[in-house]
Amino acid sequence: MVKVLGIIAEYNPFHNGHMYHLKSSLELIDPDYTMVAMSGHFTQRGEAAIIDKWERTEMALRNGIDIVVELPAAYSSQTAELFAYGGVQLLNHTGVVTHISFGSEIGQIQPLAEIARILADEPPPFKALLKQYLDQGLSFPQARHRAIKEHAKRSGLGFSESQWEKIINSSNSILAIEYLKALYRTNSSIIPVTIQRIGAPYNAQEMSGEVSSATAIRNELLRQKCWDSISRAIPQASFEILKRAVESGKGPVTNNSLEQLLLGKIRSMCLEDIKNLMDVDEGLENRIKECALKASTLDEFIALAKTKRYVYTRLQRILIHALLGITRERVERFRRVGGPQYLRILGFSKRAIPLLKQLKQNAKVPIITKTAHYDRILENPIAREMFDIDILATDLYSLGIPDPRYRRGNRDFTEKIRIV
């Protein structure tokens, strides 16, 4: 049986920590091929990717990935739960992925799996605790963390305090739990493994040598473009692609590059339309509208709008939902049909041609290699609606590219699939 390793990633950019995860996964699983479900132009934290999805696809391929498929934009800028669900379903739909590997601060599957089972089953005592903490005014992630910890303690799972710190307060472990939960809820046959994260924490803002966070690398690029420092933190292939993209004017792109577009979108929307966006509830639409009218910059808008309950990343995601028209109703409609409805291949290595043939035989959803044909490939109108969001995401993201030559629309129809 052919073993295929699946990874869900953003590679924003592909750095030494990603390389460590990939090499460790290859040693542990010994797969025949690797496939990545990668975010396109907007990421899970509600941010524009630093360079476009084709450059990042090339990074992945040149660093050892065999096939890159795009995680639809409807899932790429969502909560950890929906992001993980979209990625896992995309790998499920391939019909060829046998294993999934993800990073975690704890580096052990069992404790993550036990917590994932609680979240997947939602036993009544857990739900009661969750409601209790939400009623105290905590944000949903904070309330859920406390509810999990208390329920696990009462259930006698017996985690040590150091284990809890590595699970509940660690970004990669939180996402790992969501991957496991999605595997359970979709009755997936994919086998999960986890690799312990090394080096800087996920959200570290400053460079810390050879294993720095993607956030720190992006900050370094935006603040001073110290290429020597960046070159030590990312593989040579990634460095060449990143430097080439920046020097040619294709990057860097940030939410601030789209500042007027984002603020203008919120200002132009009526309260009812804002209310219908994904992640907007409890009258938050009023605060968002008011702050968008008061703020003259994106940073000012976030500073005015954020509270203990409405955190920075949630507000950023809402801005992206507004930009792309991602409403609760749309997300629910996509959920009812089983999540991602196509496999959009962004690039592949020549050695993966046999896997591509197997993919065409086994895939449970249509495969898109030529975007010009998507209308006839995607017979389901919901699939076409989902893909239209991807096209819109590219068209609007492109307006933030520094060099005006790359801001033209319809790049999804003109950029070539990457082959390495």
Coordinates of C-alpha atoms in Angstrom, one line a residue:
M1 CA 0.0 0.0 0.0
V2 CA 1.3 3.5 -0.9
K3 CA 1.8 5.7 2.1
V4 CA 0.9 9.4 1.7
L5 CA 1.7 11.9 4.4
G6 CA -0.7 14.8 4.6
I7 CA 0.1 18.2 6.2
I8 CA -2.1 21.2 6.7
A9 CA 0.0 24.4 6.6
E10 CA 0.3 28.0 5.7
Y11 CA 4.0 28.2 5.0
N12 CA 4.0 31.9 5.5
P13 CA 6.9 31.6 4.8
F14 CA 8.3 28.0 4.9
H15 CA 11.0 28.2 7.6
N16 CA 13.4 26.0 9.5
G17 CA 10.7 24.9 11.9
H18 CA 8.6 23.6 9.0
M19 CA 11.7 21.8 7.6
Y20 CA 12.2 20.2 11.0
H21 CA 8.6 19.1 11.2
L22 CA 8.7 17.7 7.6
K23 CA 12.0 15.8 8.1
S24 CA 10.8 14.4 11.5
S25 CA 7.5 13.3 10.0
L26 CA 9.3 11.6 7.1
E27 CA 11.6 9.7 9.5
L28 CA 8.6 8.6 11.7
I29 CA 6.2 7.6 8.9
D30 CA 8.5 6.8 5.9
P31 CA 5.8 7.8 3.3
D32 CA 6.1 7.3 -0.4
Y33 CA 4.8 10.8 -1.0
T34 CA 3.8 14.1 0.8
M35 CA 0.8 16.3 0.2
V36 CA 0.1 19.7 1.7
A37 CA -3.3 21.4 2.1
M38 CA -2.1 25.0 2.1
S39 CA -3.9 28.3 2.8
G40 CA -4.1 30.6 -0.2
H41 CA -4.0 34.3 0.2
F42 CA -5.5 34.8 3.7
T43 CA -4.4 32.9 6.8
Q44 CA -6.0 31.5 9.9
R45 CA -5.2 34.6 12.0
G46 CA -7.1 36.7 9.5
E47 CA -4.0 38.1 7.8
A48 CA -2.9 38.5 4.2
A49 CA -0.1 36.1 3.4
I50 CA 3.3 37.8 3.1
I51 CA 3.7 36.6 -0.5
D52 CA 1.3 35.0 -2.9
K53 CA 0.2 31.3 -2.9
W54 CA 2.2 30.4 -6.0
E55 CA 5.5 31.6 -4.5
R56 CA 4.7 29.8 -1.3
T57 CA 3.8 26.7 -3.3
E58 CA 7.2 26.8 -5.0
M59 CA 8.8 27.1 -1.5
A60 CA 7.0 23.9 -0.4
L61 CA 7.9 21.9 -3.5
R62 CA 11.6 23.0 -3.5
N63 CA 11.8 22.0 0.2
G64 CA 10.5 18.4 -0.4
I65 CA 6.7 18.5 -0.6
D66 CA 5.3 16.5 -3.6
I67 CA 1.8 18.0 -4.1
V68 CA 0.3 21.3 -2.9
V69 CA -3.5 21.7 -2.9
E70 CA -5.2 24.9 -1.9
L71 CA -7.3 25.1 1.3
P72 CA -10.4 27.0 0.1
A73 CA -10.5 30.7 1.3
A74 CA -13.9 29.9 2.9
Y75 CA -11.9 27.8 5.5
S76 CA -8.4 29.4 5.5
S77 CA -9.4 32.5 7.7
Q78 CA -11.6 30.7 10.2
T79 CA -11.4 29.7 13.9
A80 CA -9.1 26.8 14.7
E81 CA -12.1 24.5 14.6
L82 CA -13.2 25.4 11.1
F83 CA -9.7 25.7 9.7
A84 CA -8.9 22.2 11.0
Y85 CA -12.2 20.8 9.7
G86 CA -11.6 22.3 6.2
G87 CA -8.0 20.9 6.1
V88 CA -8.9 17.5 7.3
Q89 CA -11.8 17.1 5.0
L90 CA -9.6 18.2 2.1
L91 CA -7.2 15.4 2.9
N92 CA -10.1 13.0 3.4
H93 CA -11.4 13.9 0.0
T94 CA -8.1 13.0 -1.7
G95 CA -8.8 9.3 -1.1
V96 CA -5.0 8.7 -1.0
V97 CA -3.7 10.4 2.2
T98 CA -3.0 7.7 4.8
H99 CA -1.3 9.7 7.5
I100 CA -1.4 13.3 8.9
S101 CA 1.3 15.0 10.9
F102 CA 1.0 18.2 12.8
G103 CA 3.2 20.0 15.3
S104 CA 2.4 20.4 19.0
E105 CA 4.2 21.8 22.0
I106 CA 3.5 18.5 24.0
G107 CA 4.6 16.1 21.3
Q108 CA 2.3 13.3 22.4
I109 CA -0.8 12.1 20.7
Q110 CA -2.6 10.5 23.7
P111 CA -3.3 13.6 25.9
L112 CA -4.3 15.6 22.8
A113 CA -6.6 12.7 21.6
E114 CA -8.3 12.5 25.1
I115 CA -9.2 16.2 25.0
A116 CA -10.2 16.1 21.4
R117 CA -12.7 13.3 22.3
I118 CA -14.2 15.5 25.0
L119 CA -14.7 18.3 22.4
A120 CA -16.0 15.9 19.8
D121 CA -18.5 14.2 22.1
E122 CA -19.4 17.3 24.1
P123 CA -20.7 15.5 27.2
P124 CA -23.3 17.4 29.2
P125 CA -21.0 18.2 32.2
F126 CA -18.5 19.8 29.8
K127 CA -21.2 21.9 28.1
A128 CA -22.5 23.1 31.4
L129 CA -19.0 24.3 32.4
L130 CA -18.6 26.0 29.1
K131 CA -21.8 27.9 29.5
Q132 CA -20.8 28.9 33.0
Y133 CA -17.6 30.4 31.9
L134 CA -19.1 32.1 28.9
D135 CA -21.7 33.7 31.2
Q136 CA -18.8 35.1 33.2
G137 CA -17.9 37.2 30.1
L138 CA -14.9 35.2 29.0
S139 CA -14.1 34.8 25.3
F140 CA -15.0 31.5 23.7
P141 CA -11.4 30.2 23.6
Q142 CA -10.8 31.2 27.2
A143 CA -14.1 29.7 28.4
R144 CA -13.5 26.5 26.5
H145 CA -10.0 26.1 27.9
R146 CA -11.2 26.4 31.5
A147 CA -14.1 24.0 30.8
I148 CA -11.8 21.4 29.3
K149 CA -9.4 21.6 32.2
E150 CA -12.1 21.4 34.9
H151 CA -14.0 18.6 33.1
A152 CA -10.8 16.6 32.6
K153 CA -9.9 17.0 36.2
R154 CA -13.3 15.9 37.4
S155 CA -13.1 12.9 34.9
G156 CA -9.8 11.8 36.4
L157 CA -7.7 12.2 33.3
G158 CA -4.8 13.3 35.6
F159 CA -2.8 15.7 33.4
S160 CA 0.1 17.4 35.2
E161 CA 0.3 21.2 35.3
S162 CA 3.2 21.2 32.9
Q163 CA 1.2 19.1 30.5
W164 CA -1.7 21.5 30.7
E165 CA 0.5 24.5 30.0
K166 CA 1.8 22.7 26.9
I167 CA -1.8 21.9 25.7
I168 CA -4.2 24.6 26.8
N169 CA -2.0 27.6 26.4
S170 CA -0.1 26.6 23.3
S171 CA -1.2 27.5 19.8
N172 CA 0.1 24.4 18.0
S173 CA -1.4 22.0 20.6
I174 CA -4.8 23.8 20.4
L175 CA -4.8 23.3 16.6
A176 CA -3.6 19.7 17.0
I177 CA -6.6 19.0 19.1
E178 CA -8.9 20.5 16.4
Y179 CA -7.3 18.2 13.8
L180 CA -7.9 15.2 15.9
K181 CA -11.5 16.3 16.6
A182 CA -12.1 16.7 12.9
L183 CA -10.7 13.2 12.2
Y184 CA -13.1 11.8 14.8
R185 CA -16.1 13.7 13.6
T186 CA -15.5 12.8 9.9
N187 CA -14.8 9.1 10.8
S188 CA -11.5 9.5 9.0
S189 CA -9.2 6.5 8.3
I190 CA -6.2 8.9 8.3
I191 CA -3.6 8.0 11.0
P192 CA -2.5 11.0 13.1
V193 CA 1.0 11.6 14.4
T194 CA 2.4 14.7 16.1
I195 CA 5.9 16.2 16.2
Q196 CA 7.0 18.2 19.2
R197 CA 7.6 21.9 18.2
I198 CA 11.1 23.1 18.7
G199 CA 12.5 26.7 19.0
A200 CA 10.5 29.8 19.4
P201 CA 6.8 29.8 20.4
Y202 CA 4.3 30.1 17.6
N203 CA 3.4 33.7 18.4
A204 CA 7.0 34.9 19.2
Q205 CA 7.4 38.4 17.8
E206 CA 11.3 38.6 17.8
M207 CA 13.8 36.6 15.9
S208 CA 15.5 33.9 17.9
G209 CA 18.2 32.4 15.6
E210 CA 17.8 29.5 13.3
V211 CA 14.4 28.3 14.5
S212 CA 12.3 31.5 14.7
S213 CA 8.5 31.8 14.4
A214 CA 6.9 32.8 11.1
T215 CA 5.5 35.8 12.9
A216 CA 9.0 36.9 13.9
I217 CA 10.4 36.3 10.3
R218 CA 7.5 38.4 8.8
N219 CA 8.1 41.2 11.4
E220 CA 11.8 41.2 10.6
L221 CA 11.0 41.5 6.9
L222 CA 8.6 44.4 7.4
R223 CA 10.7 46.3 9.9
Q224 CA 14.2 46.3 8.5
K225 CA 14.6 43.6 5.8
C226 CA 17.7 42.2 7.5
W227 CA 18.3 39.5 4.9
D228 CA 21.2 38.0 6.9
S229 CA 19.0 37.4 9.9
I230 CA 16.1 36.0 7.7
S231 CA 18.5 33.8 5.8
R232 CA 19.5 32.0 9.0
A233 CA 15.9 31.2 9.9
I234 CA 14.6 29.7 6.6
P235 CA 16.0 27.1 4.2
Q236 CA 18.0 28.3 1.2
A237 CA 15.3 27.6 -1.3
S238 CA 12.7 29.6 0.7
F239 CA 15.2 32.4 1.1
E240 CA 15.8 32.7 -2.7
I241 CA 12.0 32.7 -3.4
L242 CA 11.2 35.2 -0.7
K243 CA 14.0 37.6 -1.6
R244 CA 13.2 37.4 -5.3
A245 CA 9.5 38.0 -4.6
V246 CA 10.2 41.1 -2.4
E247 CA 12.9 42.6 -4.7
S248 CA 10.6 42.2 -7.8
G249 CA 7.7 44.0 -6.0
K250 CA 5.5 41.0 -5.4
G251 CA 5.7 41.4 -1.6
P252 CA 5.5 41.9 1.3
V253 CA 1.7 42.1 1.5
T254 CA 0.0 42.7 4.9
N255 CA -3.5 43.7 6.0
N256 CA -2.2 47.3 6.1
S257 CA -1.6 47.0 2.4
L258 CA -5.3 46.5 2.1
E259 CA -6.2 49.1 4.8
Q260 CA -8.5 51.4 2.8
L261 CA -10.1 48.4 1.1
L262 CA -10.9 46.7 4.5
L263 CA -12.1 49.9 6.3
G264 CA -14.1 51.0 3.2
K265 CA -15.8 47.6 3.0
I266 CA -17.0 47.9 6.6
R267 CA -18.1 51.5 6.2
S268 CA -20.1 50.6 3.1
M269 CA -22.0 47.7 4.8
C270 CA -25.3 48.1 6.6
L271 CA -25.6 46.8 10.1
E272 CA -27.6 43.8 9.0
D273 CA -25.0 42.7 6.5
I274 CA -22.2 43.0 9.2
K275 CA -24.4 41.0 11.6
N276 CA -24.6 38.1 9.1
L277 CA -20.9 37.8 8.8
M278 CA -19.2 34.7 10.3
D279 CA -17.9 35.3 13.8
V280 CA -20.2 38.3 14.4
D281 CA -22.7 37.9 17.3
E282 CA -24.2 39.5 20.4
G283 CA -24.5 42.9 18.8
L284 CA -20.8 43.1 17.8
E285 CA -22.0 44.6 14.5
N286 CA -22.7 47.9 16.2
R287 CA -19.2 48.1 17.7
I288 CA -17.6 47.2 14.4
K289 CA -19.5 49.8 12.4
E290 CA -18.9 52.5 15.0
C291 CA -15.2 51.8 15.2
A292 CA -14.7 51.7 11.4
L293 CA -16.3 55.1 11.2
K294 CA -14.1 56.5 14.0
A295 CA -10.8 54.9 12.9
S296 CA -8.5 56.4 10.3
T297 CA -6.2 53.4 10.2
L298 CA -6.6 49.6 10.5
D299 CA -4.5 49.6 13.6
E300 CA -6.7 52.2 15.2
F301 CA -9.8 50.2 14.3
I302 CA -8.5 47.1 16.0
A303 CA -7.4 49.1 19.1
L304 CA -10.9 50.6 19.4
A305 CA -12.8 47.5 18.7
K306 CA -11.0 44.8 20.7
T307 CA -12.0 43.7 24.2
K308 CA -11.3 40.8 26.4
R309 CA -14.1 38.9 24.6
Y310 CA -13.5 40.2 21.1
V311 CA -9.8 39.5 20.6
Y312 CA -7.4 40.8 18.0
T313 CA -7.5 37.7 15.7
R314 CA -11.3 37.4 15.8
L315 CA -11.6 41.0 14.6
Q316 CA -9.0 40.4 11.9
R317 CA -11.0 37.4 10.7
I318 CA -14.2 39.4 10.6
L319 CA -12.5 41.9 8.4
I320 CA -11.5 39.2 5.9
H321 CA -15.0 37.7 6.1
A322 CA -16.4 41.1 5.2
L323 CA -14.0 41.5 2.3
L324 CA -14.8 38.0 0.9
G325 CA -18.5 37.9 1.8
I326 CA -18.1 34.9 4.1
T327 CA -21.4 34.8 6.1
R328 CA -22.6 32.3 8.7
E329 CA -25.2 31.1 6.2
R330 CA -22.6 30.4 3.6
V331 CA -20.4 28.5 6.0
E332 CA -23.3 26.4 7.2
R333 CA -24.3 25.6 3.6
F334 CA -20.7 24.5 2.9
R335 CA -20.8 22.4 6.1
R336 CA -23.9 20.6 5.0
V337 CA -22.3 19.4 1.7
G338 CA -19.2 18.1 3.5
G339 CA -16.7 21.0 3.5
P340 CA -14.3 21.6 0.6
Q341 CA -15.8 20.5 -2.7
Y342 CA -12.8 20.3 -4.9
L343 CA -9.0 19.7 -5.0
R344 CA -7.3 22.8 -6.5
I345 CA -3.7 21.7 -7.3
L346 CA -1.3 24.6 -7.1
G347 CA 1.8 22.6 -7.8
F348 CA 3.5 19.3 -7.8
S349 CA 6.9 17.7 -8.2
K350 CA 7.7 15.5 -11.2
R351 CA 8.3 12.5 -9.0
A352 CA 4.6 12.8 -7.8
I353 CA 3.2 12.1 -11.3
P354 CA 2.2 8.5 -10.2
L355 CA 0.5 9.9 -7.2
L356 CA -1.4 12.3 -9.4
K357 CA -2.7 9.4 -11.4
Q358 CA -3.8 7.6 -8.2
L359 CA -5.4 10.9 -7.0
K360 CA -7.5 11.1 -10.2
Q361 CA -8.8 7.6 -9.6
N362 CA -9.5 7.9 -5.8
A363 CA -10.5 11.5 -5.2
K364 CA -14.0 12.0 -3.8
V365 CA -14.4 15.5 -5.2
P366 CA -13.4 17.1 -8.6
I367 CA -9.8 17.9 -9.2
I368 CA -8.9 21.3 -10.7
T369 CA -5.6 21.8 -12.5
K370 CA -6.8 24.2 -15.2
T371 CA -8.8 27.0 -13.6
A372 CA -10.3 28.1 -16.9
H373 CA -12.3 24.8 -16.9
Y374 CA -13.7 25.2 -13.3
D375 CA -17.2 26.0 -14.5
R376 CA -17.7 22.7 -16.2
I377 CA -15.6 20.7 -13.8
L378 CA -17.6 21.8 -10.8
E379 CA -21.2 20.7 -11.6
N380 CA -22.4 21.5 -8.0
P381 CA -23.4 25.2 -7.7
I382 CA -22.2 25.2 -4.1
A383 CA -18.8 24.1 -5.2
R384 CA -18.7 26.9 -7.8
E385 CA -19.8 29.4 -5.1
M386 CA -16.9 28.2 -2.9
F387 CA -14.4 28.5 -5.8
D388 CA -15.7 32.0 -6.7
I389 CA -14.6 33.0 -3.2
D390 CA -11.1 31.8 -3.9
I391 CA -11.0 33.8 -7.1
L392 CA -12.2 36.9 -5.3
A393 CA -9.6 36.4 -2.6
T394 CA -6.9 36.5 -5.2
D395 CA -8.3 39.5 -7.0
L396 CA -8.5 41.6 -3.8
Y397 CA -5.3 40.3 -2.3
S398 CA -3.5 41.4 -5.5
L399 CA -4.5 45.0 -4.8
G400 CA -2.1 45.0 -1.9
I401 CA 0.9 43.9 -3.9
P402 CA 3.6 46.7 -3.9
D403 CA 4.3 46.7 -7.6
P404 CA 1.1 47.8 -9.6
R405 CA 2.1 45.5 -12.4
Y406 CA 0.9 42.5 -10.3
R407 CA -2.4 44.0 -9.2
R408 CA -4.4 42.9 -12.3
G409 CA -7.4 40.7 -11.7
N410 CA -8.0 37.1 -12.8
R411 CA -4.5 35.9 -11.7
D412 CA -6.1 32.5 -10.9
F413 CA -6.6 32.1 -14.7
T414 CA -3.2 33.4 -15.8
E415 CA -0.7 32.0 -13.2
K416 CA 0.7 28.6 -14.2
I417 CA 0.6 25.5 -12.0
R418 CA 4.0 25.2 -10.4
I419 CA 6.0 22.1 -11.4
V420 CA 9.4 21.3 -9.8

